[in-house]
Amino acid sequence: MDSTARLTDRHTGTRPTTTPPGRSGVPPAAAFPPGPGRRRRAARVLADNWTGASTVPSRRLYPHQWSWDSAFIAIGLRHVSPLRAQTELETLLAAQWGDGRVPHIVFDPAVPDGSYFPGPGFWRSAAAGRAAGAPTGQRTSGIVQPPVHALAAWLVHRADPELSRARGFLARAHPRLAAWHRYLLRHRDLGGGSLAAVVHPWEQGMDNSPCWDAPLARVTPAPAHTFRRADLDHGAAPDRPTDRDYGRYVRLATHYRDGGYRDGHRRARARGFAVEDPAFNALLIASEHALGHIADSLGLSGARRHARAERLTAALVERLWDPAAGQFRCRDLVGGHLIGERGVSGLVPLVLPTLPRPVVGALVRTLTGPHFGVGATTRLPPSYDLLGDSFDPRRYWRGPAWFNTAWLLERGLRAHGERERADTLRTAVVELADSSGYAEYLHPRTEEPHGASGFGWTAALALDLTHDEGASDEPGAAETDGGAR
C-alpha cells in the first residue's frame, strides 16, 4: 500500500484524495469533531456554510464562493480539517482565468440566478471574458479581490505537511498562484510604480469605504431601474451601501465587462477609477513571501520571490506612505494624488516583516491613537477614522469593525514585537466573534453586531486565533509567511 492510501485526514478520519476537488472524497459537514465551547461553535459555522467543495461567506446574503473569503476561511479550516482547507483553495483556483486572474466570485450553479446581484447573468464571464481566458465551464465574475491566497496556501500546507505532500497540494497550487501574481504585477501596474491597482471598489474588498468617495464621484451611477439589489432582501438598508454608491459600482462593472475585461491605464482612466491601495498591495507582498517559501518547499528557489517582495515593500513606502498622517494612503491614479481619508487599509501593511522601524512605530501609534482607538475607545479596529466626517458606525466599511482586518493587525503587531497589544487584540477577536454569533461586523464602540450572522471568515479567523491561544502555533512563522504569530 502506498503512502497516499495509508494517510487519513487526522481530524476527520477520511482518506485524502489525489483527484481534483469535488463533492466526492471530501468529508461531510458532520465529520467536524465536537470540541470545547468557542472552537466547537466556530467549527459549526464553517460546517453549516460548507457546500460540498467550498464554503459560502453567508448562506442567505452571500450564497456563492468569494475569493478572499475562501482564503481566510481556509486559514481557519486548517485547524479542523486540513483536507477541507486544501479543497477550499483548490476549488477557487480551478476557476482561474487564462490571463491569471482569480475571479472575486465563483458562482454555484445550484443557486438561482436572482438570489444575488450582480449574478452570473450580469458578468457574462465566458462571453465577455473570452479574450482574457475566462473558463467556459464555470460562471464567475470578471473582477478580482485581494491576493491572500498564497499566504493561505502556505499556512494550510504547514498545518499538515504530510497530507499536503501526499496530495501534491503545493505542487498543483504553485503554478496557479504564480500566474495570479504575474497577472497583478504585469497587467495591474497602472501607475508605473510597481504596485497593483484596483479598478473597482469591490476588488479591494472594503467596498464602500470613504476612501473611494472622491474617485467614485467621477462615475455616473447606473439608473436605479436598470438593476435590482438582492442584498437588501437579507440585509438592513442602514447597514448596506447606498443606492447611489451601488449605482456607481454597477456602472463601473458594466464598463469593464463591455470592454472585455481588458486592463490598462488608458482604459482605467476612461472608466474613471484606478487606485493603488495599501492593504491590497501589502497582502500581495505577504503572499509573494509565501510563494517564495512554497517554491523552496518544492525544491525550487524562492530567493527571487523574496527579493521581489522587498522591492515591492520599498515601492509601497515610497508611493503610499504619509509620514504626517502616520499611516499609508490610497493613491488615486486618475486624479494623480494621495487620497486624504484614513481607512484601516492604511494600517494593514503592518503585516509586512521588513517595514522600516519608524514606519512600524508610527502605524502602532495611529492604530492605538484617537483615529482608531484600539485599546482605548475600541477593542477592534474600526474600518474608518473615528474622527472622520464620513464615519458611520453601522454602514458596511464606513466605520464598523471587521474581524479580518483585526486578524491581520494582530499578526502585524505580533510580528513586530508588540506582544501585549497582540494578545489583547487576539482576546477581543475571539470573545467578540463568539458573543456576536460570528457576525459579519460590529459597531466599533458598542460592539453591536451588524450584517450577516454565522459569517464564514469571522468563524474561521476566530478559530485560528483560538488555536493554541496565547502561544505560537507556528514556530518561525514570522520569518516564513510575512508576519505570523
Short mmCIF file of C-alpha atoms in Angstrom, two decimals:
data_model
loop_
_atom_site.label_atom_id
_atom_site.label_comp_id
_atom_site.label_asym_id
_atom_site.label_seq_id
_atom_site.Cartn_x
_atom_site.Cartn_y
_atom_site.Cartn_z
CA MET A 1 0.00 0.00 0.00
CA ASP A 2 1.44 3.42 -0.95
CA SER A 3 1.74 6.35 1.44
CA THR A 4 -1.26 8.13 -0.03
CA ALA A 5 -3.53 5.19 0.61
CA ARG A 6 -2.34 4.90 4.21
CA LEU A 7 -2.84 8.56 5.10
CA THR A 8 -6.02 9.90 6.60
CA ASP A 9 -7.08 13.40 7.49
CA ARG A 10 -6.16 13.47 11.16
CA HIS A 11 -9.30 15.42 12.09
CA THR A 12 -11.92 13.55 10.10
CA GLY A 13 -10.65 10.04 9.56
CA THR A 14 -11.24 10.28 5.82
CA ARG A 15 -8.61 9.44 3.28
CA PRO A 16 -7.15 12.28 1.24
CA THR A 17 -7.83 12.33 -2.46
CA THR A 18 -5.31 12.86 -5.24
CA THR A 19 -8.09 13.65 -7.69
CA PRO A 20 -9.32 17.20 -8.37
CA PRO A 21 -11.56 18.57 -5.61
CA GLY A 22 -15.23 17.85 -5.71
CA ARG A 23 -18.10 16.52 -3.68
CA SER A 24 -16.62 13.03 -3.52
CA GLY A 25 -13.53 12.48 -1.39
CA VAL A 26 -14.28 15.47 0.87
CA PRO A 27 -15.51 14.93 4.43
CA PRO A 28 -19.17 15.77 5.05
CA ALA A 29 -20.14 18.55 7.44
CA ALA A 30 -20.95 16.01 10.15
CA ALA A 31 -17.29 14.99 10.18
CA PHE A 32 -16.31 18.13 12.08
CA PRO A 33 -15.46 16.91 15.59
CA PRO A 34 -17.09 18.31 18.69
CA GLY A 35 -14.83 20.48 20.79
CA PRO A 36 -14.89 22.77 23.78
CA GLY A 37 -17.01 25.91 23.66
CA ARG A 38 -15.88 28.52 21.20
CA ARG A 39 -13.91 26.18 18.99
CA ARG A 40 -16.90 23.92 18.54
CA ARG A 41 -19.24 26.83 17.77
CA ALA A 42 -16.82 28.35 15.26
CA ALA A 43 -16.31 24.98 13.56
CA ARG A 44 -20.09 24.56 13.42
CA VAL A 45 -20.44 27.80 11.45
CA LEU A 46 -17.92 26.54 8.91
CA ALA A 47 -19.69 23.21 8.70
CA ASP A 48 -23.06 24.89 8.16
CA ASN A 49 -21.61 27.08 5.38
CA TRP A 50 -19.93 24.20 3.54
CA THR A 51 -21.40 23.42 0.11
CA GLY A 52 -19.51 20.26 -0.75
CA ALA A 53 -16.49 21.84 -2.42
CA SER A 54 -16.21 25.28 -0.84
CA THR A 55 -17.59 27.49 1.93
CA VAL A 56 -20.00 30.37 1.42
CA PRO A 57 -19.49 33.53 3.49
CA SER A 58 -23.17 33.52 4.47
CA ARG A 59 -25.96 31.18 3.39
CA ARG A 60 -28.51 33.95 2.79
CA LEU A 61 -26.58 37.11 1.94
CA TYR A 62 -23.59 35.67 0.04
CA PRO A 63 -24.59 32.25 -1.37
CA HIS A 64 -21.56 31.70 -3.65
CA GLN A 65 -17.79 31.35 -3.24
CA TRP A 66 -15.91 34.62 -2.66
CA SER A 67 -12.19 34.85 -3.37
CA TRP A 68 -10.57 36.42 -0.32
CA ASP A 69 -13.26 34.97 1.95
CA SER A 70 -12.17 31.49 0.90
CA ALA A 71 -8.53 32.31 1.63
CA PHE A 72 -9.36 33.45 5.16
CA ILE A 73 -11.75 30.53 5.62
CA ALA A 74 -9.05 28.05 4.61
CA ILE A 75 -6.74 29.53 7.24
CA GLY A 76 -9.27 28.63 9.94
CA LEU A 77 -10.31 25.32 8.39
CA ARG A 78 -6.73 24.04 8.57
CA HIS A 79 -7.18 23.52 12.31
CA VAL A 80 -10.19 21.21 11.98
CA SER A 81 -9.72 19.66 8.52
CA PRO A 82 -6.54 20.31 6.53
CA LEU A 83 -8.11 18.33 3.70
CA ARG A 84 -11.09 20.63 3.52
CA ALA A 85 -8.84 23.69 3.74
CA GLN A 86 -6.85 22.45 0.76
CA THR A 87 -10.06 21.72 -1.14
CA GLU A 88 -11.35 25.22 -0.42
CA LEU A 89 -8.40 26.78 -2.21
CA GLU A 90 -8.33 24.20 -4.99
CA THR A 91 -11.97 24.85 -5.84
CA LEU A 92 -11.32 28.59 -6.12
CA LEU A 93 -8.15 28.21 -8.18
CA ALA A 94 -9.91 25.83 -10.57
CA ALA A 95 -11.95 28.85 -11.77
CA GLN A 96 -8.84 30.90 -12.59
CA TRP A 97 -8.84 32.73 -15.93
CA GLY A 98 -6.27 32.15 -18.65
CA ASP A 99 -4.62 35.52 -18.04
CA GLY A 100 -4.02 34.50 -14.41
CA ARG A 101 -6.71 36.49 -12.61
CA VAL A 102 -8.60 34.77 -9.80
CA PRO A 103 -12.21 35.99 -10.01
CA HIS A 104 -13.80 37.52 -6.96
CA ILE A 105 -16.90 35.28 -7.18
CA VAL A 106 -17.27 31.70 -8.37
CA PHE A 107 -20.98 31.10 -8.86
CA ASP A 108 -22.70 27.97 -7.59
CA PRO A 109 -24.88 26.63 -10.42
CA ALA A 110 -27.32 25.23 -7.84
CA VAL A 111 -28.20 28.74 -6.61
CA PRO A 112 -30.94 30.56 -8.57
CA ASP A 113 -29.63 33.49 -10.61
CA GLY A 114 -31.85 36.01 -8.84
CA SER A 115 -30.51 35.18 -5.38
CA TYR A 116 -27.57 37.55 -5.69
CA PHE A 117 -26.85 40.65 -7.75
CA PRO A 118 -24.73 41.09 -9.76
CA GLY A 119 -25.10 37.43 -10.67
CA PRO A 120 -23.65 35.36 -13.50
CA GLY A 121 -26.11 36.82 -16.00
CA PHE A 122 -24.63 40.26 -15.34
CA TRP A 123 -20.95 39.32 -15.55
CA ARG A 124 -21.31 37.08 -18.66
CA SER A 125 -17.81 35.81 -17.95
CA ALA A 126 -17.50 33.15 -20.67
CA ALA A 127 -18.55 35.54 -23.44
CA ALA A 128 -17.27 38.94 -22.27
CA GLY A 129 -14.08 37.43 -20.83
CA ARG A 130 -13.24 35.18 -23.77
CA ALA A 131 -10.17 37.19 -24.81
CA ALA A 132 -8.89 37.11 -21.21
CA GLY A 133 -9.29 33.33 -20.99
CA ALA A 134 -12.39 33.10 -18.82
CA PRO A 135 -13.34 29.47 -18.17
CA THR A 136 -16.18 28.11 -20.26
CA GLY A 137 -17.39 25.51 -17.78
CA GLN A 138 -17.67 27.73 -14.72
CA ARG A 139 -19.50 31.04 -14.34
CA THR A 140 -17.56 33.70 -12.45
CA SER A 141 -17.33 37.44 -12.01
CA GLY A 142 -14.69 39.34 -14.00
CA ILE A 143 -13.01 41.38 -11.28
CA VAL A 144 -10.62 40.25 -8.53
CA GLN A 145 -10.12 40.57 -4.77
CA PRO A 146 -7.06 40.95 -2.51
CA PRO A 147 -4.40 38.26 -3.12
CA VAL A 148 -4.32 36.47 0.24
CA HIS A 149 -4.21 33.08 -1.45
CA ALA A 150 -0.52 32.16 -1.44
CA LEU A 151 -0.28 33.08 2.24
CA ALA A 152 -3.33 30.91 2.91
CA ALA A 153 -1.90 28.02 0.86
CA TRP A 154 1.37 28.15 2.80
CA LEU A 155 -0.36 28.17 6.18
CA VAL A 156 -2.66 25.34 5.10
CA HIS A 157 0.35 23.28 3.97
CA ARG A 158 2.09 23.85 7.31
CA ALA A 159 -0.97 22.54 9.17
CA ASP A 160 -0.38 19.03 7.77
CA PRO A 161 2.70 18.85 5.51
CA GLU A 162 2.44 15.06 5.14
CA LEU A 163 -1.12 15.24 3.80
CA SER A 164 -0.20 18.20 1.60
CA ARG A 165 2.73 16.36 0.03
CA ALA A 166 0.75 13.16 -0.41
CA ARG A 167 -1.92 15.03 -2.36
CA GLY A 168 0.53 17.21 -4.28
CA PHE A 169 -1.29 20.25 -2.92
CA LEU A 170 1.50 22.80 -3.25
CA ALA A 171 2.81 21.33 -6.50
CA ARG A 172 -0.60 21.90 -8.10
CA ALA A 173 -1.26 25.24 -6.46
CA HIS A 174 2.13 26.80 -7.14
CA PRO A 175 1.82 27.45 -10.90
CA ARG A 176 -1.68 28.88 -10.45
CA LEU A 177 -0.58 31.17 -7.63
CA ALA A 178 2.45 32.27 -9.66
CA ALA A 179 0.19 33.10 -12.62
CA TRP A 180 -2.12 35.05 -10.30
CA HIS A 181 0.73 37.21 -9.04
CA ARG A 182 2.08 37.61 -12.56
CA TYR A 183 -1.29 38.96 -13.69
CA LEU A 184 -1.36 41.55 -10.91
CA LEU A 185 2.24 42.66 -11.37
CA ARG A 186 2.07 42.87 -15.17
CA HIS A 187 -1.50 43.84 -16.02
CA ARG A 188 -2.40 45.93 -12.97
CA ASP A 189 0.69 48.12 -12.62
CA LEU A 190 -1.37 51.02 -13.96
CA GLY A 191 0.66 53.71 -12.21
CA GLY A 192 4.07 52.56 -13.38
CA GLY A 193 5.39 52.34 -9.82
CA SER A 194 5.36 48.52 -9.49
CA LEU A 195 2.24 48.41 -7.30
CA ALA A 196 -1.00 46.69 -8.35
CA ALA A 197 -4.07 48.86 -8.88
CA VAL A 198 -7.73 48.04 -8.36
CA VAL A 199 -10.24 49.12 -11.00
CA HIS A 200 -13.37 48.70 -8.88
CA PRO A 201 -14.04 49.19 -5.14
CA TRP A 202 -15.25 45.59 -4.90
CA GLU A 203 -11.75 44.44 -5.87
CA GLN A 204 -10.18 45.97 -2.80
CA GLY A 205 -12.76 44.23 -0.60
CA MET A 206 -13.67 47.26 1.53
CA ASP A 207 -16.49 48.08 -0.82
CA ASN A 208 -17.91 51.44 0.26
CA SER A 209 -15.01 52.89 2.22
CA PRO A 210 -14.94 56.71 2.27
CA CYS A 211 -11.52 56.32 0.63
CA TRP A 212 -13.42 55.67 -2.62
CA ASP A 213 -15.77 58.65 -2.40
CA ALA A 214 -13.64 61.10 -4.38
CA PRO A 215 -12.67 58.69 -7.18
CA LEU A 216 -16.26 57.40 -7.41
CA ALA A 217 -17.60 60.95 -7.73
CA ARG A 218 -16.31 60.87 -11.32
CA VAL A 219 -18.54 57.89 -12.13
CA THR A 220 -22.15 58.49 -13.24
CA PRO A 221 -24.41 56.00 -11.39
CA ALA A 222 -26.34 53.46 -13.42
CA PRO A 223 -30.08 54.31 -13.33
CA ALA A 224 -31.84 52.63 -10.41
CA HIS A 225 -34.39 50.95 -12.70
CA THR A 226 -31.62 49.03 -14.54
CA PHE A 227 -30.79 46.71 -11.64
CA ARG A 228 -32.32 45.17 -8.54
CA ARG A 229 -30.35 44.89 -5.31
CA ALA A 230 -30.83 41.40 -3.89
CA ASP A 231 -28.66 42.28 -0.88
CA LEU A 232 -31.48 44.35 0.62
CA ASP A 233 -33.66 41.23 0.76
CA HIS A 234 -31.39 39.89 3.51
CA GLY A 235 -29.54 42.93 4.89
CA ALA A 236 -30.77 46.09 6.62
CA ALA A 237 -30.55 49.16 4.38
CA PRO A 238 -28.73 51.30 7.02
CA ASP A 239 -26.00 48.64 7.13
CA ARG A 240 -25.50 48.44 3.38
CA PRO A 241 -24.07 50.78 0.69
CA THR A 242 -26.45 53.47 -0.52
CA ASP A 243 -28.36 53.13 -3.80
CA ARG A 244 -26.25 55.90 -5.30
CA ASP A 245 -23.00 54.15 -4.45
CA TYR A 246 -24.39 50.87 -5.74
CA GLY A 247 -25.32 52.55 -9.00
CA ARG A 248 -21.71 53.64 -9.41
CA TYR A 249 -20.48 50.12 -8.71
CA VAL A 250 -22.81 48.77 -11.37
CA ARG A 251 -21.69 51.40 -13.90
CA LEU A 252 -18.01 50.64 -13.35
CA ALA A 253 -18.55 46.87 -13.59
CA THR A 254 -20.65 47.29 -16.75
CA HIS A 255 -17.95 49.34 -18.47
CA TYR A 256 -15.23 46.84 -17.51
CA ARG A 257 -17.36 43.92 -18.74
CA ASP A 258 -18.31 45.63 -22.00
CA GLY A 259 -14.62 46.35 -22.62
CA GLY A 260 -13.89 42.61 -22.48
CA TYR A 261 -12.32 42.86 -19.01
CA ARG A 262 -9.24 44.42 -20.59
CA ASP A 263 -6.76 46.25 -18.40
CA GLY A 264 -4.51 49.22 -19.00
CA HIS A 265 -4.03 52.75 -17.67
CA ARG A 266 -5.83 54.41 -20.56
CA ARG A 267 -8.87 52.17 -20.18
CA ALA A 268 -8.93 52.71 -16.41
CA ARG A 269 -8.79 56.49 -16.85
CA ALA A 270 -11.69 56.30 -19.30
CA ARG A 271 -13.76 54.41 -16.71
CA GLY A 272 -12.73 56.96 -14.06
CA PHE A 273 -11.46 54.62 -11.33
CA ALA A 274 -7.97 53.23 -10.72
CA VAL A 275 -6.49 53.21 -7.21
CA GLU A 276 -3.33 51.84 -5.61
CA ASP A 277 -4.46 50.53 -2.23
CA PRO A 278 -2.07 49.80 0.67
CA ALA A 279 -3.89 46.73 2.01
CA PHE A 280 -4.25 45.10 -1.41
CA ASN A 281 -0.54 45.55 -2.07
CA ALA A 282 0.53 44.54 1.44
CA LEU A 283 -1.33 41.26 1.02
CA LEU A 284 0.30 40.77 -2.38
CA ILE A 285 3.71 41.29 -0.77
CA ALA A 286 2.94 38.92 2.12
CA SER A 287 1.78 36.32 -0.40
CA GLU A 288 4.88 36.90 -2.52
CA HIS A 289 6.97 35.98 0.53
CA ALA A 290 4.76 32.92 0.99
CA LEU A 291 5.26 31.95 -2.67
CA GLY A 292 8.98 32.06 -2.03
CA HIS A 293 8.62 29.53 0.77
CA ILE A 294 6.29 27.40 -1.34
CA ALA A 295 8.96 27.36 -4.07
CA ASP A 296 11.63 26.38 -1.55
CA SER A 297 9.47 23.54 -0.23
CA LEU A 298 9.08 22.21 -3.79
CA GLY A 299 12.83 22.18 -4.38
CA LEU A 300 12.78 25.39 -6.38
CA SER A 301 14.48 28.63 -5.44
CA GLY A 302 12.35 31.17 -3.65
CA ALA A 303 15.06 33.84 -3.50
CA ARG A 304 13.64 35.76 -6.45
CA ARG A 305 10.24 35.93 -4.76
CA HIS A 306 11.67 37.31 -1.54
CA ALA A 307 13.73 39.86 -3.44
CA ARG A 308 10.63 41.00 -5.32
CA ALA A 309 8.70 41.26 -2.05
CA GLU A 310 11.44 43.53 -0.69
CA ARG A 311 11.29 45.73 -3.79
CA LEU A 312 7.51 45.95 -3.54
CA THR A 313 7.76 46.88 0.14
CA ALA A 314 10.08 49.74 -0.80
CA ALA A 315 7.67 50.83 -3.55
CA LEU A 316 4.75 50.71 -1.11
CA VAL A 317 6.57 53.04 1.29
CA GLU A 318 7.74 55.35 -1.49
CA ARG A 319 4.33 55.71 -3.16
CA LEU A 320 1.76 55.37 -0.38
CA TRP A 321 3.35 56.26 2.97
CA ASP A 322 2.23 59.56 4.51
CA PRO A 323 4.53 60.40 7.44
CA ALA A 324 2.37 63.32 8.54
CA ALA A 325 -0.65 61.03 8.91
CA GLY A 326 1.34 58.16 10.41
CA GLN A 327 -0.25 55.67 8.01
CA PHE A 328 -0.43 54.63 4.38
CA ARG A 329 -2.84 56.32 1.98
CA CYS A 330 -4.60 55.20 -1.19
CA ARG A 331 -3.33 56.77 -4.42
CA ASP A 332 -5.88 57.93 -6.97
CA LEU A 333 -4.18 57.20 -10.30
CA VAL A 334 -6.75 59.13 -12.32
CA GLY A 335 -6.57 62.23 -10.14
CA GLY A 336 -2.84 61.77 -9.58
CA HIS A 337 -2.68 62.24 -5.79
CA LEU A 338 -2.92 60.51 -2.42
CA ILE A 339 -6.45 60.29 -1.02
CA GLY A 340 -6.85 62.11 2.28
CA GLU A 341 -9.26 59.73 4.02
CA ARG A 342 -7.97 57.47 6.81
CA GLY A 343 -9.12 53.89 6.29
CA VAL A 344 -8.00 50.76 8.09
CA SER A 345 -6.44 49.71 4.79
CA GLY A 346 -3.66 52.17 5.59
CA LEU A 347 -2.72 50.17 8.71
CA VAL A 348 -2.72 46.67 7.17
CA PRO A 349 0.89 46.94 5.86
CA LEU A 350 1.86 46.34 9.50
CA VAL A 351 1.76 42.64 8.49
CA LEU A 352 4.95 43.11 6.45
CA PRO A 353 8.06 41.92 8.31
CA THR A 354 10.63 44.33 6.87
CA LEU A 355 8.90 47.69 7.11
CA PRO A 356 11.28 50.40 8.36
CA ARG A 357 11.14 50.68 12.14
CA PRO A 358 9.96 54.33 12.08
CA VAL A 359 7.05 53.29 9.86
CA VAL A 360 6.13 50.45 12.23
CA GLY A 361 6.23 52.75 15.24
CA ALA A 362 4.02 55.33 13.53
CA LEU A 363 1.49 52.68 12.47
CA VAL A 364 1.21 51.38 16.04
CA ARG A 365 0.70 54.92 17.35
CA THR A 366 -2.01 55.56 14.75
CA LEU A 367 -3.74 52.25 15.47
CA THR A 368 -3.88 53.00 19.20
CA GLY A 369 -4.42 56.76 18.87
CA PRO A 370 -7.66 58.75 18.61
CA HIS A 371 -8.33 57.96 14.94
CA PHE A 372 -8.73 54.19 15.50
CA GLY A 373 -8.67 53.95 19.30
CA VAL A 374 -7.63 50.30 19.65
CA GLY A 375 -7.03 49.56 23.32
CA ALA A 376 -8.57 52.88 24.39
CA THR A 377 -12.01 53.57 22.92
CA THR A 378 -12.35 50.42 20.78
CA ARG A 379 -11.40 46.77 21.13
CA LEU A 380 -11.37 46.02 17.40
CA PRO A 381 -10.04 48.46 14.80
CA PRO A 382 -12.80 50.42 13.03
CA SER A 383 -12.76 50.34 9.25
CA TYR A 384 -12.60 54.13 9.05
CA ASP A 385 -11.35 57.09 11.07
CA LEU A 386 -13.42 57.57 14.23
CA LEU A 387 -12.92 61.32 13.85
CA GLY A 388 -13.62 61.46 10.12
CA ASP A 389 -16.50 63.43 8.65
CA SER A 390 -17.78 60.31 6.83
CA PHE A 391 -17.64 57.99 9.85
CA ASP A 392 -20.76 55.81 10.13
CA PRO A 393 -20.56 53.07 12.78
CA ARG A 394 -23.21 50.89 11.08
CA ARG A 395 -22.72 51.19 7.35
CA TYR A 396 -20.50 48.45 5.99
CA TRP A 397 -16.91 49.68 5.56
CA ARG A 398 -17.57 53.28 6.59
CA GLY A 399 -16.84 52.70 10.28
CA PRO A 400 -17.78 49.22 11.57
CA ALA A 401 -15.11 46.87 12.91
CA TRP A 402 -14.36 43.78 10.84
CA PHE A 403 -12.71 40.60 12.02
CA ASN A 404 -10.42 40.01 9.05
CA THR A 405 -8.65 43.36 9.44
CA ALA A 406 -8.35 42.75 13.18
CA TRP A 407 -6.78 39.35 12.44
CA LEU A 408 -4.28 40.94 10.04
CA LEU A 409 -3.34 43.62 12.54
CA GLU A 410 -2.95 41.04 15.31
CA ARG A 411 -0.41 39.26 13.11
CA GLY A 412 1.35 42.52 12.35
CA LEU A 413 1.61 43.56 15.98
CA ARG A 414 2.95 40.16 16.95
CA ALA A 415 5.47 40.09 14.11
CA HIS A 416 6.91 43.41 15.24
CA GLY A 417 7.27 42.52 18.90
CA GLU A 418 4.09 44.17 20.18
CA ARG A 419 3.13 41.01 22.04
CA GLU A 420 0.96 42.56 24.76
CA ARG A 421 -1.10 44.55 22.26
CA ALA A 422 -1.35 41.48 20.01
CA ASP A 423 -2.56 39.34 22.92
CA THR A 424 -5.22 41.91 23.82
CA LEU A 425 -6.43 42.11 20.23
CA ARG A 426 -6.45 38.32 19.91
CA THR A 427 -8.62 38.03 23.01
CA ALA A 428 -11.02 40.66 21.68
CA VAL A 429 -11.40 38.90 18.31
CA VAL A 430 -12.08 35.52 19.90
CA GLU A 431 -14.53 36.83 22.52
CA LEU A 432 -16.46 39.21 20.26
CA ALA A 433 -16.70 36.76 17.39
CA ASP A 434 -18.34 34.20 19.65
CA SER A 435 -20.55 36.58 21.64
CA SER A 436 -21.84 38.22 18.43
CA GLY A 437 -22.90 34.93 16.87
CA TYR A 438 -19.98 35.22 14.42
CA ALA A 439 -21.32 38.45 12.97
CA GLU A 440 -20.10 39.93 9.72
CA TYR A 441 -19.04 43.13 11.51
CA LEU A 442 -19.66 45.19 14.67
CA HIS A 443 -20.38 48.73 15.77
CA PRO A 444 -16.84 49.70 16.82
CA ARG A 445 -17.87 51.33 20.10
CA THR A 446 -20.99 49.50 21.32
CA GLU A 447 -19.90 46.17 19.73
CA GLU A 448 -23.44 45.60 18.49
CA PRO A 449 -23.44 43.01 15.66
CA HIS A 450 -24.43 44.03 12.14
CA GLY A 451 -24.62 42.39 8.74
CA ALA A 452 -24.90 38.63 8.39
CA SER A 453 -24.62 36.23 11.32
CA GLY A 454 -22.76 32.94 11.11
CA PHE A 455 -20.24 34.66 8.84
CA GLY A 456 -17.54 32.43 7.38
CA TRP A 457 -14.33 34.35 7.84
CA THR A 458 -15.35 35.58 11.29
CA ALA A 459 -15.66 31.98 12.47
CA ALA A 460 -12.53 30.86 10.63
CA LEU A 461 -10.24 33.60 11.90
CA ALA A 462 -11.56 33.35 15.45
CA LEU A 463 -10.88 29.62 15.24
CA ASP A 464 -7.35 30.36 14.05
CA LEU A 465 -6.71 32.67 17.00
CA THR A 466 -8.34 30.24 19.41
CA HIS A 467 -5.94 27.53 18.31
CA ASP A 468 -3.12 27.48 20.86
CA GLU A 469 -4.37 30.78 22.25
CA GLY A 470 -1.56 32.75 23.81
CA ALA A 471 1.19 30.66 22.25
CA SER A 472 2.83 30.41 18.87
CA ASP A 473 1.32 27.60 16.80
CA GLU A 474 3.86 28.06 14.00
CA PRO A 475 7.44 28.24 15.23
CA GLY A 476 9.47 30.50 12.99
CA ALA A 477 6.41 31.63 11.05
CA ALA A 478 7.24 35.31 11.38
CA GLU A 479 10.17 34.56 9.13
CA THR A 480 8.30 32.32 6.71
CA ASP A 481 4.95 33.93 5.98
CA GLY A 482 5.36 37.66 6.24
CA GLY A 483 4.36 38.16 9.85
CA ALA A 484 2.82 35.22 11.66
CA ARG A 485 2.35 34.58 15.33
#
